[in-house]
Amino acid sequence: MGNFIWLCQIRSLLLVLFFLSVVGCCLGLSISSLKPTPLCLPEDASAFLQFKNTMSIDYSSDDSSCYPKTSYWNESTNCCSWKGVNCDKASGQVFGLDLSCSLLVGSLSPNTSPFRLQGLKRLNLASNDFNASPIQSGFRSIPASIGNLTKITFLDLSLNEFEASLPTHVTGLQNLNEFFLNDNSLTGGITSWPFTLPSLKYLDLSNNSLTGPIDKIQKPNSVQEVYLAYNHMHGEIQSSFFNLANLIELDLSSNNFSGLIKSDMLLKLKNLETLVLSSNNFNGAIKLDVLSKLKNLSMLELSHNKLLSLSSDDAKSLRYLDLSNNAIKGSIFKWESEEFWISNNNFTGEIPPPICNLTFPQILDLSKNYLGGIILKCLGSSSYGSRIINLQKNIFKGKIPDFCADYNGLINLALNDNQLEGPLPRSLINSLQVLILRFNRFHGLLNISGDIRPSFSSLQIVDLSGNEFNGVLPTTFFQNLNSLKHARNLSELVQESDKEGLTPLYALHFYDQVSVNVTWKKSEMELEYIRTLPIFTAIDFSNNRFSGKIPEAIGELRTLEVLNLSHNSFTGNIPPSLGNLVELESLDLSSNNLSGEIPFQMTKLTFLEVLNFSHNNLVGPIPHGNQFNTFENDSYYGNLGLCGFPLTKQCGNGEGSKPPAPKRKEAKGSPVAFIWKLVMMGYGCGVVLGLSTGYLVFTTGRPWWFVRMVERYWKPNVTRWICRIRGKRNKH
């Protein structure tokens, strides 16, 4: 009984202690929650409000990631709670100011208030417009008062169009760790002072107008990442530059550096992981055996130089190797890189069989060389694992290997401009998004994957032109092209790539030098899409021996932009379903045996800028409306039965003799509406730009469809570049 009472007392005591601990925690939380946000110092608040009053806001910006942070600043509130302001929790002193991408417009003078905050440790003014002062050019330079920020560790002044030379008044910033001045308009040479700041780890001066060689570095610091790309620097790289022994990443691309690549000097950079020297004028030999001694080096990019030879065939330590667009001779060497680019050189011989022993090389680009022999079967196997294979413009012979039909890894296969022959293997890989077989010696029926359903559901670019294929186009082939039926935006493509295991690097440049031939009037242009996402769509079966009717199923491919079936033996009428190709910009059905009238449904193609129906047996009136009012005689040449505008032959009932007057209201986004607005602006208002553009369009025949296409592919690449910059900032 006594033990029972004792146990009850112990249990009661434990319950009391538990209750007291819970109460104590709750009281502690309540007290801490009542603790006020530290008040910022009055002088800091005054400085910020003064800065706000000197700036204006550009609400016209179309960058959705930017917003006006200073518009939320109010003198009646604690500045430590303002957007972009970070305060010390104990003292209330401001230590961080982030006004990046805040739509600010104005100029930074020597008296700009944030530069007087000597306790400031982090300052980010990137992506604004501080080049707006019409007073004098001095206001477009970086103020000398920035040297007052002696405690600063992070300074970002990028993307602001600052002018003048590199600011020497930051040499006293002994604590500066990360310094961003990229994407401005800085001029002059690069002095040695950035490389002597004792705490500097990250320096980005890329995309400016800096010139001259890099000055000799007297007392090198411990900087780890240096980005000087996209400037105008020249000459040889100073030997003292290689005394920056802590370098991990070095990017000197897109300048005018010349001379030999000093592989022996590079050995001093024992921590180097990434070296980018592309798009310069380096020449001579590259010593891969020496560079292989840099055990941490995984990425070497030397493309677009004047390199002539390799002194070794050892590239085993590199994950990424790009030697493309040089003049390197010799046979292909051994490598174990995930990405291997040697296109546009003078390599000869055959693909060495040991290549089959490699494991999962993501990208293999051997294009534009003088390689011959047969294509190894292993390249298309699941064990090899390549995502992109580009062998175009060589002298390969024989048949395409019987690639594994159930392998879902390969997305880009470019074998054009070789001497390949025979029928296409029925087991071509179904995961392909791009298939380029142009200008070979293939023949036979188009029976690709005829026994597999569905086949080629991801295909977006297919070019079989310049071969000897014959027979009727199978309807099922076009019915299975699901990727050409539904539009996909950029974010969806990146997400899809991520699911497939591709890194953002792969996702944002799927294809290297994939080209598609299209016609503009009577001339043929080769459009080359370099390292872009698969958002361009095209079917080119021209210059073969296809016959029969054009399948109605092509009209289901609503996202198709280029269709070229010219120089074949197609018969019958033009399918009215082609009027459903609402994204079509180039249509070439010339040099066939097509008959009947041109379907009026074709006038629904409001993006159509290239049309060629010449050399057929078409009859009747040419349709009126939209883009059909803009095409010239050449589009219909050789069809003696056609009549109406733009031909001089009038139709019997007068129909089709001239185009209708332009409507006052065109569909939003219609190229016709755009052109007429341009003309009316030019002639109605006398605007010089309108006159110039109108002259360019109507007299030189500038292909607007191509302009739109270039703009469309320019944006993703710029997005990739900005993401790269932001990603590096986030990493630090």
XYZ file of C-alpha atoms in Angstrom:
732
model
C 0.000 0.000 0.000
C 2.860 2.345 0.879
C 4.509 1.699 -2.448
C 1.280 2.504 -4.227
C 0.944 5.841 -2.388
C 4.592 6.624 -3.154
C 4.063 5.942 -6.871
C 0.990 8.170 -6.925
C 2.965 11.009 -5.322
C 5.765 10.630 -7.845
C 3.288 10.663 -10.722
C 1.589 13.789 -9.349
C 4.948 15.511 -8.994
C 5.864 14.680 -12.601
C 2.545 16.038 -13.817
C 3.122 19.288 -11.913
C 6.629 19.630 -13.358
C 5.317 18.960 -16.876
C 2.586 21.572 -16.418
C 5.086 24.154 -15.147
C 7.424 23.485 -18.079
C 4.578 23.955 -20.579
C 3.546 27.195 -18.883
C 7.146 28.371 -18.900
C 7.507 27.681 -22.622
C 4.260 29.481 -23.391
C 5.318 32.475 -21.318
C 8.678 32.494 -23.058
C 7.045 32.408 -26.473
C 4.621 35.153 -25.470
C 7.411 37.353 -24.188
C 9.530 36.764 -27.276
C 6.571 37.496 -29.535
C 6.035 40.768 -27.751
C 9.670 41.763 -28.284
C 9.507 44.692 -30.727
C 11.285 44.845 -34.072
C 14.458 46.877 -33.527
C 14.034 50.507 -34.459
C 16.331 51.665 -37.210
C 18.578 54.598 -36.539
C 17.020 57.982 -37.425
C 19.951 58.901 -39.659
C 19.487 55.665 -41.639
C 15.770 56.289 -42.159
C 16.496 59.864 -43.236
C 19.123 58.700 -45.726
C 16.756 56.179 -47.292
C 13.906 58.666 -47.651
C 16.281 61.156 -49.236
C 17.382 58.479 -51.716
C 13.750 57.608 -52.478
C 12.947 61.241 -53.281
C 15.802 61.458 -55.805
C 14.521 58.481 -57.786
C 11.485 57.888 -59.957
C 9.723 54.623 -60.769
C 9.458 53.163 -64.264
C 6.099 51.414 -64.163
C 6.311 50.624 -67.880
C 8.781 47.779 -67.354
C 7.580 44.419 -68.666
C 9.773 42.396 -66.295
C 7.301 40.609 -64.031
C 10.028 39.765 -61.506
C 10.648 43.446 -60.732
C 8.567 45.621 -58.439
C 9.015 49.093 -56.856
C 10.314 48.333 -53.372
C 10.796 51.983 -52.420
C 7.124 52.749 -53.017
C 6.423 50.828 -49.802
C 8.754 53.042 -47.776
C 6.877 55.355 -45.419
C 8.356 57.761 -42.885
C 5.641 56.831 -40.384
C 6.888 53.229 -40.178
C 10.051 51.637 -38.883
C 12.568 51.460 -41.733
C 13.759 48.049 -40.486
C 10.425 46.698 -41.741
C 10.794 48.266 -45.192
C 11.195 46.029 -48.239
C 14.828 45.529 -49.124
C 16.151 46.802 -45.776
C 17.911 44.501 -43.286
C 18.777 45.675 -39.765
C 20.871 44.321 -36.933
C 18.467 42.819 -34.377
C 20.358 44.249 -31.429
C 21.345 47.752 -32.491
C 18.851 48.470 -35.279
C 21.682 49.585 -37.565
C 21.102 48.845 -41.254
C 23.597 46.298 -42.570
C 21.899 45.275 -45.837
C 20.080 47.066 -48.665
C 18.644 45.112 -51.599
C 16.986 47.309 -54.225
C 17.731 45.035 -57.162
C 15.154 45.069 -59.934
C 13.176 47.849 -58.226
C 12.287 49.830 -61.391
C 14.394 52.766 -60.167
C 15.260 55.529 -62.617
C 17.726 58.286 -61.803
C 21.405 58.906 -61.238
C 23.862 58.101 -58.476
C 25.720 61.216 -57.400
C 28.681 61.403 -54.976
C 26.163 62.448 -52.305
C 23.826 59.487 -52.830
C 22.659 58.694 -49.329
C 23.167 54.893 -49.177
C 26.871 55.445 -49.785
C 27.053 57.352 -46.480
C 25.944 54.329 -44.425
C 29.324 53.207 -43.168
C 27.817 50.211 -41.372
C 26.459 48.771 -44.622
C 27.735 45.258 -45.369
C 25.559 44.212 -48.316
C 24.393 46.509 -51.138
C 22.505 45.308 -54.207
C 21.411 47.925 -56.770
C 21.383 45.604 -59.791
C 18.933 45.819 -62.687
C 17.811 49.428 -62.417
C 18.373 52.461 -64.633
C 21.014 54.721 -63.137
C 22.019 56.002 -66.558
C 19.147 58.462 -66.817
C 20.876 61.721 -66.020
C 21.002 64.184 -68.935
C 23.220 66.563 -66.943
C 26.710 65.222 -67.446
C 28.434 61.936 -68.093
C 30.001 61.947 -64.632
C 26.652 61.065 -63.166
C 26.696 57.875 -65.221
C 29.827 56.598 -63.532
C 30.123 54.878 -60.185
C 30.431 57.577 -57.484
C 33.705 57.835 -55.594
C 31.755 57.936 -52.338
C 31.239 54.206 -52.659
C 34.699 53.963 -51.150
C 33.155 55.021 -47.815
C 31.543 51.596 -47.426
C 34.555 50.140 -45.660
C 32.578 47.270 -44.105
C 30.923 46.156 -47.329
C 31.231 42.436 -48.165
C 28.734 42.128 -51.047
C 28.362 44.775 -53.781
C 26.204 44.318 -56.880
C 25.972 47.180 -59.397
C 25.304 45.055 -62.477
C 22.828 45.756 -65.285
C 22.777 49.534 -64.819
C 24.565 50.902 -67.926
C 27.309 52.583 -65.905
C 29.942 54.213 -68.082
C 33.549 55.422 -67.638
C 36.397 53.185 -66.496
C 36.685 50.738 -63.632
C 36.290 52.588 -60.316
C 39.636 52.759 -58.541
C 38.060 54.235 -55.406
C 36.975 50.791 -54.240
C 40.557 49.748 -53.553
C 39.989 50.527 -49.891
C 37.150 48.028 -49.542
C 39.266 45.524 -47.673
C 36.292 43.364 -46.639
C 34.690 43.088 -50.083
C 33.988 39.434 -50.826
C 31.715 39.493 -53.909
C 31.766 42.238 -56.554
C 29.365 42.374 -59.537
C 29.855 44.988 -62.263
C 28.726 42.894 -65.211
C 26.382 44.123 -67.935
C 27.274 47.789 -67.889
C 29.111 49.994 -70.388
C 32.453 50.271 -68.630
C 35.430 51.150 -70.816
C 39.183 51.323 -70.506
C 41.617 48.675 -69.378
C 41.543 46.254 -66.480
C 44.033 47.371 -63.885
C 45.404 44.979 -61.308
C 43.569 46.395 -58.275
C 40.577 43.976 -58.380
C 43.017 41.115 -57.973
C 44.677 42.667 -54.937
C 41.600 43.173 -52.722
C 42.478 40.857 -49.830
C 39.010 39.385 -49.181
C 37.667 39.185 -52.739
C 36.385 35.743 -53.763
C 34.053 36.513 -56.670
C 34.538 39.091 -59.468
C 32.221 39.560 -62.445
C 33.114 42.217 -65.038
C 31.590 40.409 -68.013
C 29.613 42.045 -70.806
C 31.161 45.501 -70.739
C 33.433 47.311 -73.206
C 36.731 46.847 -71.399
C 39.823 46.868 -73.609
C 43.528 46.194 -73.581
C 45.506 43.414 -71.951
C 45.210 42.603 -68.263
C 47.786 44.519 -66.250
C 50.523 42.713 -64.388
C 49.320 41.576 -60.976
C 51.846 42.465 -58.285
C 50.228 41.044 -55.141
C 47.632 38.439 -56.141
C 44.745 37.846 -53.779
C 42.715 34.716 -53.045
C 39.953 35.315 -55.609
C 38.190 32.076 -56.610
C 35.881 33.004 -59.500
C 36.648 35.537 -62.255
C 34.327 36.374 -65.159
C 35.658 38.734 -67.850
C 33.693 37.404 -70.833
C 32.160 39.580 -73.569
C 34.595 42.467 -73.510
C 37.185 43.739 -75.992
C 40.382 42.697 -74.249
C 43.307 41.567 -76.366
C 46.905 40.445 -76.296
C 48.383 37.530 -74.410
C 47.383 36.624 -70.886
C 49.992 37.911 -68.462
C 51.999 35.226 -66.675
C 51.266 36.963 -63.380
C 47.588 36.180 -63.898
C 48.357 32.531 -63.234
C 49.554 33.440 -59.743
C 45.900 33.584 -58.671
C 46.409 30.160 -57.160
C 42.949 29.871 -55.591
C 41.017 30.205 -58.863
C 38.202 27.687 -59.220
C 36.406 29.145 -62.236
C 37.855 31.400 -64.959
C 35.880 32.738 -67.927
C 37.716 34.889 -70.498
C 35.481 33.989 -73.438
C 34.346 36.317 -76.234
C 37.322 38.659 -76.215
C 40.288 39.077 -78.558
C 42.993 37.324 -76.566
C 45.660 35.729 -78.737
C 48.825 33.679 -78.587
C 49.359 30.203 -77.219
C 47.365 28.709 -74.383
C 50.019 28.355 -71.723
C 49.187 24.911 -70.441
C 52.306 24.800 -68.266
C 51.331 28.045 -66.561
C 47.818 26.739 -65.980
C 49.297 24.019 -63.772
C 49.708 26.678 -61.081
C 45.924 26.802 -60.784
C 45.628 23.522 -58.909
C 42.072 24.220 -57.729
C 40.747 25.091 -61.181
C 37.473 23.339 -62.063
C 36.168 25.378 -65.010
C 38.183 27.086 -67.752
C 36.342 28.933 -70.537
C 38.518 30.518 -73.249
C 36.132 30.212 -76.202
C 35.646 32.850 -78.919
C 39.133 34.336 -78.862
C 42.149 34.119 -81.176
C 44.263 31.537 -79.370
C 46.354 29.420 -81.740
C 48.839 26.588 -81.857
C 48.525 23.300 -80.024
C 46.583 22.473 -76.915
C 48.364 20.161 -74.475
C 45.644 17.956 -73.071
C 48.187 15.734 -71.342
C 49.382 18.716 -69.311
C 45.880 19.910 -68.506
C 44.936 16.407 -67.386
C 47.256 16.930 -64.416
C 44.751 19.441 -63.065
C 42.804 16.825 -61.138
C 39.889 19.148 -60.358
C 39.418 20.413 -63.922
C 36.094 19.099 -65.213
C 35.019 21.689 -67.793
C 37.248 22.932 -70.619
C 35.762 25.131 -73.326
C 38.106 26.225 -76.137
C 35.667 26.569 -79.034
C 35.859 29.269 -81.724
C 39.603 29.824 -81.658
C 42.399 29.048 -84.119
C 43.815 25.925 -82.509
C 45.598 23.631 -84.955
C 46.502 20.447 -83.131
C 46.455 18.404 -79.953
C 49.707 17.322 -78.370
C 48.044 14.401 -76.599
C 44.919 12.267 -76.742
C 44.265 12.190 -73.007
C 41.039 13.904 -71.927
C 39.818 11.410 -69.356
C 39.363 13.755 -66.412
C 37.021 16.178 -68.180
C 33.255 16.043 -67.800
C 32.731 18.700 -70.483
C 35.093 19.240 -73.425
C 34.375 21.678 -76.247
C 36.964 22.032 -79.020
C 34.480 22.936 -81.751
C 35.092 25.545 -84.445
C 38.855 25.395 -84.605
C 41.184 23.924 -87.258
C 42.388 20.856 -85.362
C 43.701 17.979 -87.484
C 44.224 14.308 -86.764
C 42.144 11.376 -85.626
C 39.606 11.311 -82.818
C 41.227 10.753 -79.450
C 40.127 8.924 -76.307
C 37.790 10.704 -73.936
C 35.350 10.030 -71.119
C 33.442 13.295 -71.155
C 29.700 13.535 -70.625
C 29.634 16.257 -73.274
C 32.064 16.019 -76.170
C 32.063 18.727 -78.847
C 34.626 18.666 -81.674
C 32.441 19.916 -84.534
C 33.742 22.073 -87.368
C 37.363 20.960 -87.311
C 39.550 18.869 -89.624
C 39.405 15.510 -87.855
C 39.780 12.473 -90.133
C 39.515 8.708 -89.891
C 36.778 6.608 -88.345
C 34.984 6.648 -85.017
C 37.161 4.442 -82.788
C 35.383 1.291 -81.484
C 36.480 1.963 -77.859
C 33.870 4.711 -77.871
C 31.335 1.952 -77.224
C 32.857 1.347 -73.799
C 31.928 4.811 -72.557
C 29.109 5.124 -70.060
C 26.339 7.672 -70.617
C 27.963 10.461 -72.647
C 25.106 12.959 -72.733
C 26.124 14.837 -75.875
C 28.259 13.605 -78.768
C 28.961 16.166 -81.480
C 31.399 15.108 -84.217
C 29.756 17.152 -86.979
C 31.441 19.117 -89.765
C 34.659 17.147 -89.991
C 36.063 14.607 -92.455
C 35.144 11.476 -90.547
C 34.231 8.373 -92.527
C 33.518 4.694 -92.262
C 30.349 3.271 -90.786
C 28.266 4.523 -87.881
C 28.770 2.228 -84.921
C 25.624 0.454 -83.760
C 26.458 1.088 -80.119
C 25.764 4.811 -80.505
C 22.029 4.195 -80.494
C 21.906 1.573 -77.783
C 20.480 2.037 -74.319
C 23.822 1.069 -72.762
C 25.543 3.978 -74.491
C 22.939 6.440 -73.265
C 23.508 9.529 -75.412
C 20.855 12.229 -75.485
C 22.192 14.052 -78.540
C 24.147 12.580 -81.454
C 25.264 14.993 -84.158
C 27.299 13.457 -87.001
C 26.160 15.758 -89.794
C 28.402 16.973 -92.615
C 30.986 14.202 -92.646
C 31.566 11.354 -95.129
C 29.999 8.433 -93.275
C 28.847 5.578 -95.526
C 26.659 2.517 -95.266
C 23.351 2.073 -93.496
C 21.968 3.557 -90.314
C 22.435 0.998 -87.541
C 19.342 -0.791 -86.307
C 18.941 1.466 -83.294
C 17.129 0.096 -80.271
C 13.433 0.930 -80.596
C 12.692 0.731 -76.874
C 15.470 3.116 -75.834
C 13.886 6.392 -74.719
C 17.022 8.431 -74.152
C 18.056 9.760 -77.560
C 16.223 12.970 -78.444
C 18.326 14.459 -81.259
C 19.767 12.525 -84.186
C 21.424 14.551 -86.968
C 23.031 12.497 -89.762
C 22.494 14.872 -92.671
C 25.015 15.620 -95.429
C 26.787 12.277 -95.434
C 26.824 9.338 -97.873
C 24.453 7.062 -95.986
C 22.178 4.800 -98.002
C 19.530 2.111 -97.914
C 16.053 2.144 -96.408
C 15.413 3.585 -92.985
C 15.473 1.017 -90.192
C 11.980 0.302 -88.905
C 13.240 0.524 -85.348
C 14.437 4.121 -85.297
C 14.207 5.392 -81.737
C 10.721 6.628 -80.882
C 11.792 9.216 -78.297
C 13.326 11.439 -80.972
C 12.374 15.102 -81.010
C 14.678 15.985 -83.902
C 15.522 13.741 -86.857
C 17.695 15.266 -89.601
C 18.653 12.928 -92.481
C 18.857 15.511 -95.267
C 21.103 14.967 -98.317
C 22.058 11.336 -98.131
C 21.228 8.390 -100.419
C 18.308 6.859 -98.567
C 15.605 5.209 -100.643
C 12.456 3.160 -100.376
C 9.154 3.682 -98.640
C 8.652 5.783 -95.535
C 7.860 2.895 -93.208
C 9.546 4.152 -90.059
C 8.443 2.178 -87.017
C 5.434 0.897 -88.882
C 4.881 -1.910 -86.371
C 5.049 0.294 -83.296
C 2.131 2.308 -81.892
C 2.395 5.123 -81.155
C 5.562 6.070 -83.007
C 7.411 9.384 -82.920
C 4.932 11.081 -80.626
C 7.669 13.541 -79.536
C 8.998 14.433 -82.980
C 9.037 18.174 -83.700
C 11.614 18.522 -86.471
C 11.948 15.940 -89.247
C 13.998 16.599 -92.374
C 14.298 13.839 -94.990
C 14.934 16.167 -97.938
C 17.411 15.469 -100.704
C 17.104 11.679 -100.729
C 15.381 9.105 -102.954
C 12.377 8.115 -100.876
C 9.318 7.101 -102.869
C 5.764 5.914 -102.518
C 2.788 7.342 -100.693
C 3.145 9.206 -97.404
C 1.552 7.047 -94.678
C -1.324 8.776 -92.893
C -0.482 7.020 -89.609
C 2.918 8.700 -89.496
C 1.336 12.149 -89.241
C -1.438 10.988 -86.934
C 1.179 9.918 -84.392
C 3.003 13.282 -84.276
C 1.388 14.355 -81.015
C 4.007 17.017 -80.224
C 2.967 18.918 -83.328
C -0.684 18.943 -82.312
C -0.477 20.753 -78.984
C 1.546 23.843 -78.089
C 4.035 23.671 -75.232
C 5.623 26.677 -73.566
C 9.184 27.153 -72.382
C 8.562 26.255 -68.729
C 6.873 22.983 -69.692
C 9.867 21.997 -71.807
C 12.310 22.730 -68.990
C 10.185 20.758 -66.515
C 10.022 17.863 -68.953
C 13.793 17.931 -69.315
C 14.206 17.914 -65.555
C 12.007 14.818 -65.276
C 14.162 13.113 -67.887
C 17.221 13.685 -65.751
C 18.804 16.477 -67.787
C 20.568 19.238 -65.916
C 19.524 22.840 -66.666
C 22.610 23.077 -68.890
C 21.329 20.277 -71.100
C 17.734 21.471 -70.905
C 18.605 24.924 -72.173
C 20.649 23.855 -75.181
C 19.238 20.597 -76.473
C 20.531 20.965 -79.979
C 23.832 22.048 -81.397
C 23.861 23.261 -84.959
C 20.589 21.658 -85.996
C 19.726 23.224 -89.320
C 16.622 23.238 -91.482
C 16.397 24.397 -95.081
C 13.545 26.731 -96.001
C 12.901 28.787 -99.097
C 12.462 32.525 -99.333
C 11.222 33.474 -102.774
C 13.597 31.720 -105.197
C 16.559 31.334 -102.882
C 17.137 28.669 -100.290
C 18.366 29.517 -96.839
C 19.757 27.168 -94.235
C 18.575 28.230 -90.811
C 20.858 26.986 -88.095
C 19.508 26.722 -84.576
C 22.378 26.438 -82.174
C 21.771 25.116 -78.658
C 18.129 26.054 -78.449
C 15.096 24.440 -76.912
C 12.909 22.353 -79.209
C 10.308 25.052 -79.759
C 10.809 25.283 -83.520
C 8.732 22.852 -85.584
C 9.295 21.752 -89.167
C 8.625 18.960 -91.676
C 10.785 18.896 -94.807
C 10.302 16.012 -97.273
C 11.386 18.004 -100.340
C 13.502 16.690 -103.223
C 12.420 13.064 -103.041
C 10.121 10.867 -105.158
C 7.014 10.783 -102.998
C 3.755 10.365 -104.900
C 0.026 10.122 -104.313
C -2.081 12.597 -102.413
C -0.914 14.864 -99.606
C -2.421 13.327 -96.434
C -5.291 15.237 -94.846
C -3.817 14.288 -91.448
C -1.127 16.945 -91.855
C -3.849 19.479 -91.069
C -3.951 18.175 -87.486
C -0.421 19.466 -86.787
C -1.527 22.847 -85.471
C 1.876 23.911 -84.100
C 3.773 23.250 -87.335
C 5.737 26.298 -88.535
C 7.513 25.064 -91.682
C 6.145 22.549 -94.216
C 8.149 21.765 -97.351
C 6.914 19.035 -99.725
C 8.369 20.578 -102.890
C 10.078 18.725 -105.750
C 8.180 15.459 -105.457
C 5.396 13.857 -107.512
C 2.333 14.567 -105.393
C -1.002 14.578 -107.221
C -4.578 15.537 -106.436
C -5.868 18.643 -104.717
C -4.274 20.709 -101.975
C -5.974 19.442 -98.779
C -8.298 22.095 -97.305
C -7.186 20.852 -93.876
C -3.895 22.718 -94.355
C -5.900 25.809 -93.449
C -5.889 24.508 -89.859
C -2.113 24.982 -89.539
C -2.581 28.264 -87.693
C 1.113 28.599 -86.737
C 2.445 27.940 -90.227
C 4.964 30.511 -91.455
C 6.480 28.804 -94.495
C 4.641 26.531 -96.979
C 6.321 25.143 -100.096
C 4.395 22.734 -102.366
C 6.175 23.741 -105.573
C 7.290 21.434 -108.389
C 4.683 18.694 -107.956
C 1.656 17.610 -110.004
C -1.037 19.133 -107.819
C -4.304 20.116 -109.484
C -7.612 21.761 -108.674
C -8.214 25.103 -106.996
C -6.379 26.643 -104.072
C -8.640 26.076 -101.019
C -10.099 29.296 -99.605
C -9.366 27.893 -96.118
C -5.719 28.788 -96.725
C -6.543 32.443 -96.048
C -6.841 31.556 -92.342
C -3.041 31.214 -92.172
C -2.389 34.691 -90.780
C 1.271 33.993 -89.906
C 2.163 32.727 -93.370
C 5.055 34.715 -94.815
C 6.515 32.268 -97.342
C 4.261 30.627 -99.958
C 5.355 28.692 -103.033
C 2.771 26.886 -105.197
C 4.781 27.302 -108.410
C 5.140 24.623 -111.101
C 1.958 22.651 -110.489
C -1.332 22.300 -112.391
C -3.501 24.512 -110.200
C -6.497 26.298 -111.692
C -9.121 28.850 -110.759
C -9.035 32.113 -108.807
C -6.361 32.825 -106.227
C -8.039 33.354 -102.825
C -8.317 36.859 -101.354
C -7.649 37.989 -97.823
C -5.010 38.238 -95.112
C -1.576 37.017 -96.203
C -2.739 36.060 -99.700
C -2.897 39.777 -100.491
C 0.866 40.064 -99.936
C 2.312 37.282 -102.112
C 3.892 38.016 -105.489
C 3.758 36.326 -108.902
C 6.641 34.007 -108.077
C 4.456 32.137 -105.596
C 2.210 30.921 -108.448
C 4.567 30.768 -111.451
C 4.011 27.833 -113.815
C 0.301 27.319 -113.035
C -1.283 28.399 -116.312
C -4.822 27.836 -115.060
C -4.618 30.276 -112.145
C -6.076 33.767 -112.364
C -6.531 36.849 -110.215
C -4.243 38.983 -108.086
C -1.269 39.149 -108.196
C -1.272 37.611 -111.694
C -2.038 39.758 -114.714
C -4.507 37.138 -115.940
C -8.008 38.050 -114.798
C -10.673 35.503 -114.015
C -13.607 35.169 -116.418
C -16.187 36.630 -114.031
C -13.848 39.305 -112.757
C -13.413 37.484 -109.480
C -9.951 37.579 -108.072
C -8.734 40.437 -110.262
C -7.560 42.533 -107.353
C -7.228 42.187 -103.597
C -9.890 43.665 -101.326
C -9.187 46.860 -99.435
C -7.562 46.234 -96.068
C -9.970 45.996 -93.164
C -9.819 48.631 -90.486
C -9.715 46.008 -87.749
C -7.482 43.002 -88.080
C -7.155 40.159 -85.642
C -4.915 40.934 -82.709
C -1.368 39.919 -83.471
C -2.013 39.567 -87.206
C 1.052 40.379 -89.340
C -1.261 42.128 -91.823
C -2.504 44.452 -89.112
C 1.079 45.133 -88.104
C 2.208 45.954 -91.630
C -0.737 48.280 -92.301
C -0.173 50.086 -89.000
C 3.442 50.523 -90.043
C 2.456 51.967 -93.412
C -0.155 54.315 -91.956
C 2.278 55.551 -89.318
C 4.884 56.189 -91.977
C 2.720 57.996 -94.512
C 0.141 59.495 -92.171
C 2.409 60.898 -89.476
C 5.648 61.222 -91.379
C 7.554 59.220 -88.815
C 11.023 58.493 -90.117
C 11.143 55.090 -88.488
C 7.873 54.118 -90.127
C 9.094 55.229 -93.551
C 12.382 53.387 -93.128
C 10.736 50.195 -91.994
C 8.081 50.379 -94.684
C 10.770 50.841 -97.310
C 12.700 47.884 -95.940
C 9.672 45.598 -95.922
C 8.112 46.478 -99.255
C 11.222 47.032 -101.372
C 13.717 44.495 -100.046
C 11.188 41.826 -99.165
C 12.510 41.322 -95.697
C 11.159 37.977 -94.373
C 9.244 38.989 -91.281
C 8.519 35.368 -90.414
C 12.264 34.890 -89.999
C 12.575 38.007 -87.831
C 9.878 36.727 -85.510
C 11.571 33.358 -85.417
C 14.944 34.856 -84.460
C 13.309 36.886 -81.699
C 11.531 33.800 -80.481
C 14.788 31.887 -80.079
C 16.767 34.854 -78.819
C 14.639 35.187 -75.689
C 15.222 31.675 -74.273
C 18.972 32.033 -74.706
C 19.005 35.398 -72.931
C 16.828 33.865 -70.222
C 19.368 31.081 -69.845
C 22.170 33.642 -69.553
C 20.333 35.698 -66.890
C 19.479 32.537 -64.963
C 23.160 31.649 -65.035
C 24.070 35.003 -63.458
C 21.329 34.839 -60.850
C 22.172 31.228 -60.092
C 25.746 32.146 -59.327
C 24.598 34.906 -57.015
C 22.288 32.543 -55.189
C 25.106 30.064 -54.847
C 27.134 32.646 -53.022
